[in-house]
Structures are given as structure tokens and as C-alpha cells.
Coordinates of C-alpha atoms in Angstrom, one line a residue:
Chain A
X279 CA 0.0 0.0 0.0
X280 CA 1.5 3.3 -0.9
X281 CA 2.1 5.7 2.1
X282 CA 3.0 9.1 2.3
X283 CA 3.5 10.7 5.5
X284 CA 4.3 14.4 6.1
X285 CA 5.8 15.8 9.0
X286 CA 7.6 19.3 9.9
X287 CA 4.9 22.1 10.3
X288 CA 4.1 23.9 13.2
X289 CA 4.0 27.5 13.9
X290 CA 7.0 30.0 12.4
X291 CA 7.6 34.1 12.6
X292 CA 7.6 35.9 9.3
X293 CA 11.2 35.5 7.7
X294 CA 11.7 32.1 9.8
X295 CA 12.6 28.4 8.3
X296 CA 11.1 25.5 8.0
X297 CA 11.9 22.0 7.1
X298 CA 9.2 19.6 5.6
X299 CA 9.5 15.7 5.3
X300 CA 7.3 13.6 3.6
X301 CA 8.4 9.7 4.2
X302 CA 7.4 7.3 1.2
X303 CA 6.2 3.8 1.4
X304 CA 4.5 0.7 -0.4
X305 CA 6.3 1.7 -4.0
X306 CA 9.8 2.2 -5.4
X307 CA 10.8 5.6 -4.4
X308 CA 13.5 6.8 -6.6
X309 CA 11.4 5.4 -9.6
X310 CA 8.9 8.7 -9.4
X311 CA 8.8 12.3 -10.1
X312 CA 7.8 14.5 -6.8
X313 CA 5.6 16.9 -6.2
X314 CA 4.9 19.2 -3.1
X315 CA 1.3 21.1 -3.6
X316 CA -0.4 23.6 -1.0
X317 CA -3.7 25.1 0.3
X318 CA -4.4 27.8 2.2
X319 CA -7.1 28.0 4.7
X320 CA -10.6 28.0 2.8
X321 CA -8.1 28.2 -0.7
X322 CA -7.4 25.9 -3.4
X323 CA -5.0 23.7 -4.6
X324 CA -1.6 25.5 -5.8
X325 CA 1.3 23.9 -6.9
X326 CA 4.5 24.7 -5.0
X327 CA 7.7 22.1 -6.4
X328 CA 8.7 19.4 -8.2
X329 CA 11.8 16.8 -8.4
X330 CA 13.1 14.5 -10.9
X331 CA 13.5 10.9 -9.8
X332 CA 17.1 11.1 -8.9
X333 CA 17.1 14.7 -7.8
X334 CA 19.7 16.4 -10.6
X335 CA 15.9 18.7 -11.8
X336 CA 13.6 20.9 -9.5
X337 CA 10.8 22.9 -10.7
X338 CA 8.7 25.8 -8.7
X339 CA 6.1 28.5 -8.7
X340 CA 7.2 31.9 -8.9
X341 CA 6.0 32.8 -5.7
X342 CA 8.8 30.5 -3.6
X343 CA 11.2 30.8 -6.1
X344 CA 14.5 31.7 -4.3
X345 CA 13.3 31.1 -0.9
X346 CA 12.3 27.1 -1.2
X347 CA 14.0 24.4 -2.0
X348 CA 13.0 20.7 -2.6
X349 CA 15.0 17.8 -2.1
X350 CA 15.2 13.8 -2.1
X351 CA 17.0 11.4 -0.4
X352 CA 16.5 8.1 -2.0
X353 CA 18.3 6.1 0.3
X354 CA 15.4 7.1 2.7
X355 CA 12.6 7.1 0.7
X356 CA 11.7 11.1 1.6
X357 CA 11.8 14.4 0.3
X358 CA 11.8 17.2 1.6
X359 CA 10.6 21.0 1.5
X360 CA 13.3 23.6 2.9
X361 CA 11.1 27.1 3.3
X362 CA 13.2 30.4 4.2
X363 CA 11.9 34.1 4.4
X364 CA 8.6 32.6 5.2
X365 CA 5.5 34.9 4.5
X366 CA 1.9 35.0 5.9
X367 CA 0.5 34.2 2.6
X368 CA 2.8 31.1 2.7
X369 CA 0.4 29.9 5.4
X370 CA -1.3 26.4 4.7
X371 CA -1.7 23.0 4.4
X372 CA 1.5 21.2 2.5
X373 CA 1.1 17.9 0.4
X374 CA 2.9 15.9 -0.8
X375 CA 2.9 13.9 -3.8
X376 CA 3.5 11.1 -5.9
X377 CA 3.6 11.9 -9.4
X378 CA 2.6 8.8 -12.0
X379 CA 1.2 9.5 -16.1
X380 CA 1.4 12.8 -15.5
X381 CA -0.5 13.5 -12.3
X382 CA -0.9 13.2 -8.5
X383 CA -1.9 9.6 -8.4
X384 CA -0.7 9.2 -4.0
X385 CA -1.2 12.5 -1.6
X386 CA -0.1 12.6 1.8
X387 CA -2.5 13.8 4.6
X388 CA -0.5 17.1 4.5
X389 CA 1.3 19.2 7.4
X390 CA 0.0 22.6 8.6
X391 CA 2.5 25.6 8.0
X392 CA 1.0 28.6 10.1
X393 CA 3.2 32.0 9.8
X394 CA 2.1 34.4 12.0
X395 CA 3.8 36.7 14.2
Chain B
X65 CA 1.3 31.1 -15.3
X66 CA -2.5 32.3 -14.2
X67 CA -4.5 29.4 -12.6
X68 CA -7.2 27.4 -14.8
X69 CA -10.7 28.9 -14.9
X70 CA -13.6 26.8 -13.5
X71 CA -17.0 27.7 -12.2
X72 CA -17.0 28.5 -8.6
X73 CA -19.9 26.2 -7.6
X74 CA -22.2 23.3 -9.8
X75 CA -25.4 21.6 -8.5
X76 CA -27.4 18.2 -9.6
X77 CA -29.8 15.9 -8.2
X78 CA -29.0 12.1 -7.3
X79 CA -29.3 10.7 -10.5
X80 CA -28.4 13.3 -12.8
X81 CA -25.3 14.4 -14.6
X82 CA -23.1 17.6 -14.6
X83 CA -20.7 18.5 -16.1
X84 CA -17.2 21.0 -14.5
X85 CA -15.6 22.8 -17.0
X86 CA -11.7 23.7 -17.1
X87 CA -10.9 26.6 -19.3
X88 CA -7.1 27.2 -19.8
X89 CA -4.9 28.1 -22.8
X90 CA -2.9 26.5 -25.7
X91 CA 0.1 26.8 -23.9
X92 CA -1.3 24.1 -21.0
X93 CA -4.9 22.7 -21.5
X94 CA -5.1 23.0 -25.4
X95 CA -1.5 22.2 -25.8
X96 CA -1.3 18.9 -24.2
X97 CA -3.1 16.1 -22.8
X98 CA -1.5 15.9 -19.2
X99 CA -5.0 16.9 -17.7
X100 CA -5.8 15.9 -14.5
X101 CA -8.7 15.9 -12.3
X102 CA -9.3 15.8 -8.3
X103 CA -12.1 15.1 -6.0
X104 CA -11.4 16.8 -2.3
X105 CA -13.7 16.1 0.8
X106 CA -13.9 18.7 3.3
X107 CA -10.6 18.2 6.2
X108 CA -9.1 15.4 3.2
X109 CA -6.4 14.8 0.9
X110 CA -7.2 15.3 -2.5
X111 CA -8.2 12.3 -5.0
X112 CA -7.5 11.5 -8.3
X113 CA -10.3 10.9 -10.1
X114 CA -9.2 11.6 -14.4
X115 CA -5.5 11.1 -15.9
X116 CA -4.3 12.2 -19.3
X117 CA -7.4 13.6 -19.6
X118 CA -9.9 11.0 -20.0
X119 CA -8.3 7.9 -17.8
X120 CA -9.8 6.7 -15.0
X121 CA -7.3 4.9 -12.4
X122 CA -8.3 1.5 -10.6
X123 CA -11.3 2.1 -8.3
X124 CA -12.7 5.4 -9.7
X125 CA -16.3 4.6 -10.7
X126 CA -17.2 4.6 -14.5
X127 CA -20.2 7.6 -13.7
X128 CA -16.5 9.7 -14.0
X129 CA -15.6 10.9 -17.1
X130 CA -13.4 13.1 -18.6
X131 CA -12.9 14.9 -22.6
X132 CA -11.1 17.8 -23.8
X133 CA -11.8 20.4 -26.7
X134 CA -9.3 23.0 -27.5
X135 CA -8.1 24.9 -24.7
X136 CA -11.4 23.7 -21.8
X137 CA -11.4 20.6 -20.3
X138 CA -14.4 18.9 -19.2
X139 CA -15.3 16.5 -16.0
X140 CA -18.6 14.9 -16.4
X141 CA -20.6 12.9 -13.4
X142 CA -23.1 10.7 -14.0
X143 CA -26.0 9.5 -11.9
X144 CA -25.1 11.5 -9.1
X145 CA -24.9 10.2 -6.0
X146 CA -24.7 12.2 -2.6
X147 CA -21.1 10.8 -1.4
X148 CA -19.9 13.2 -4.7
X149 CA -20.6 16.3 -3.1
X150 CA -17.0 17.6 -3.0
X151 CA -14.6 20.1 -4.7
X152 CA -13.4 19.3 -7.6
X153 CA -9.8 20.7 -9.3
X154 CA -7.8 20.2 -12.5
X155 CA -4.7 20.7 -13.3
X156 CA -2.7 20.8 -16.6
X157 CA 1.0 20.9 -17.6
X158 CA 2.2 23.1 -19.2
X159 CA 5.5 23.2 -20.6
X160 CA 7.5 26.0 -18.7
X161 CA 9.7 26.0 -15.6
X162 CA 6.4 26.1 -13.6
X163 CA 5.2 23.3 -15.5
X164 CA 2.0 22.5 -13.4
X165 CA -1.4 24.8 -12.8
X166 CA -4.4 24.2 -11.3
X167 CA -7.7 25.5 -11.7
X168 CA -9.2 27.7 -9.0
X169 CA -12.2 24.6 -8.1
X170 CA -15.6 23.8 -8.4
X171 CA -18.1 22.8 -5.4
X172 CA -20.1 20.3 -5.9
X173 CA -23.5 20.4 -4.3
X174 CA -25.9 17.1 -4.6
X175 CA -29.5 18.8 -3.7

């Protein structure tokens, strides 16, 4: 069965870090592109990253360009969200995902980022 | 790269069909067929429901259905039922170094 389990949020200042995880289970790992994908409260879904399967190509939305960085370790089965210069609007529910034909065919249950001062 | 249009809101009766549409441009929808479609309970992960724009994965029911036509995509539900009451998203590639968009949603309400 195919697992993904996110971990990392919490409560962070404006301008503070954050590290996401997202541990992978139940298929090969380093066989899949990435994907991490957000929500804000009451929002919808925005794309945020991607990474190729052995991590040499990473993809993002303007909006976290320069200030996020994604990241696999296939040797562990995660990846990984590194968020710097956090901003209020950055504020939501993380995801992560599997990507398979071209879409989000796993999600994790997703990690609350709340950036507030 | 703007998000994909789609109506704010769509309504049926159990047993009926709708339809969502997912308006976009030739540079994502009308320009390739990596459209994707997602079905999101309230406090849930998101579910995917259409691939490649018409592909249903193991377990989706057949009332799910998707096409394309130039640059809008479409979702279509068939003999609604009330468990599909949801929001509803797609998404398209499209080609760039922020190669994925989604469309702003659609709720579904089953009356």
C-alpha cells in the first residue's frame, strides 16, 4: 500500500525556516517524479515544487522561487521541503505527492504551515 | 502562469449528470493532454479521479468521465450520487519552468 506521511509544520515568525518531510512507502521511491502542492485555509489547490527521480531537476512557482527548496534522499525514501523568508501568505496545508502518467496519483494527509507573528 | 478557470460552484440531483468545465490556454490545457482531475472532501487529501485527460485509475467509478476540446477541459458525473458532493480541481501541464497549474475549483452540491 503506498504511504505518504508528512511531518515538519508547526507555527513559524515571518522571515523564519522551516523544514518539511514527507516519508514514502509501499512503492519504489526513486522510480517517481515529486511533487509538493499547498492550500491555504478556505483556498485551493496551488502547486508549489517538483523533483526528478534522482534529484539532478527541481521545478517551482514563482511565488517560492529563491526562498524554497526541494529535495530527495533516496536512500530514505523522503523528500523534503526547505522554506526560508517565510511569509503570511505562505500559510497552509503542505502535500505531498506522488507523481505517475502525468498526475498526483498518492497525496499525503498534509502538514500545517501557520506563519504568523 | 494564471490558474485554470472553472465555475465556482455546480449543482445536480442524485441521479443526474453535470458537467465541470476547465478553461485554460494553448500553452497548457489546449496544448497537451496531461489533464488531471481531483475530488477533495472537506478536512481530506485530495483524490484522483481523471489522468491524461480522460483515464480513470483502478477504483474510480465509471459515472466519472473526462474529454477535452481545444483549450477547456471537461469533468462529467453521471448518476449523481450524494457521497460526490465535493470540490473538484484540475490541473494541466504546461510546458514551462512552472510546468503545473491548477484550476481555481468547483463545489459540488448534490440537492
Amino acid at each position: 500500500e503506498v504511504q505518504l506521511v508528512e511531518s515538519g509544520g508547526g507555527l513559524v515568525q515571518p522571515g523564519g525556516s522551516l523544514r518539511l518531510s514527507c516519508a514514502a512507502s509501499g512503492f519504489t521511491f526513486r522510480n517517481n517524479w515529486m511533487n509538493w502542492v499547498r492550500q491555504a485555509p478556505g483556498k485551493g489547490l496551488e502547486w508549489v515544487a517538483n523533483i526528478n527521480k534522482d534529484g539532478t531537476a527541481t521545478y517551482y512557482v514563482d511565488s517560492v522561487k529563491g526562498r524554497f527548496t526541494i529535495s530527495r534522499d533516496n536512500a530514505r525514501d523522503s523528500l523534503y521541503l526547505h522554506m526560508n523568508s517565510l511569509r503570511v501568505e505562505d500559510t497552509a496545508v503542505y502535500y505531498c505527492a506522488k507523481d505517475e502518467d502525468w498526475a498526483n496519483d498518492y497525496w499525503g494527509q498534509g502538514t500545517l504551515v501557520t506563519v504568523s507573528s | 502562469q494564471s490558474a485554470l478557470t472553472q465555475p465556482a460552484s455546480v449543482s445536480g440531483s442524485p441521479g443526474q449528470s453535470i458537467t465541470i468545465s476547465c478553461t485554460g490556454t494553448s500553452s497548457d490545457v489546449g496544448g497537451y493532454n496531461h489533464v488531471s482531475w481531483y475530488q477533495q472532501h472537506p478536512g481530506k487529501a485530495p483524490k484522483l479521479m481523471i489522468y491524461e485527460v480522460s483515464n480513470r485509475p483502478s477504483g474510480v467509478s465509471n459515472r466519472f468521465s473526462g474529454s477535452k476540446s481545444g483549450n477547456t477541459a471537461s469533468l462529467t458525473i453521471s448518476g449523481l450520487q450524494a457521497e460526490d458532493e465535493a470540490d473538484y480541481y484540475c490541473s494541466s501541464y504546461t510546458g514551462t519552468n512552472t510546468p503545473w497549474v491548477f484550476g481555481g475549483g468547483t463545489k459540488l452540491t448534490v440537492l
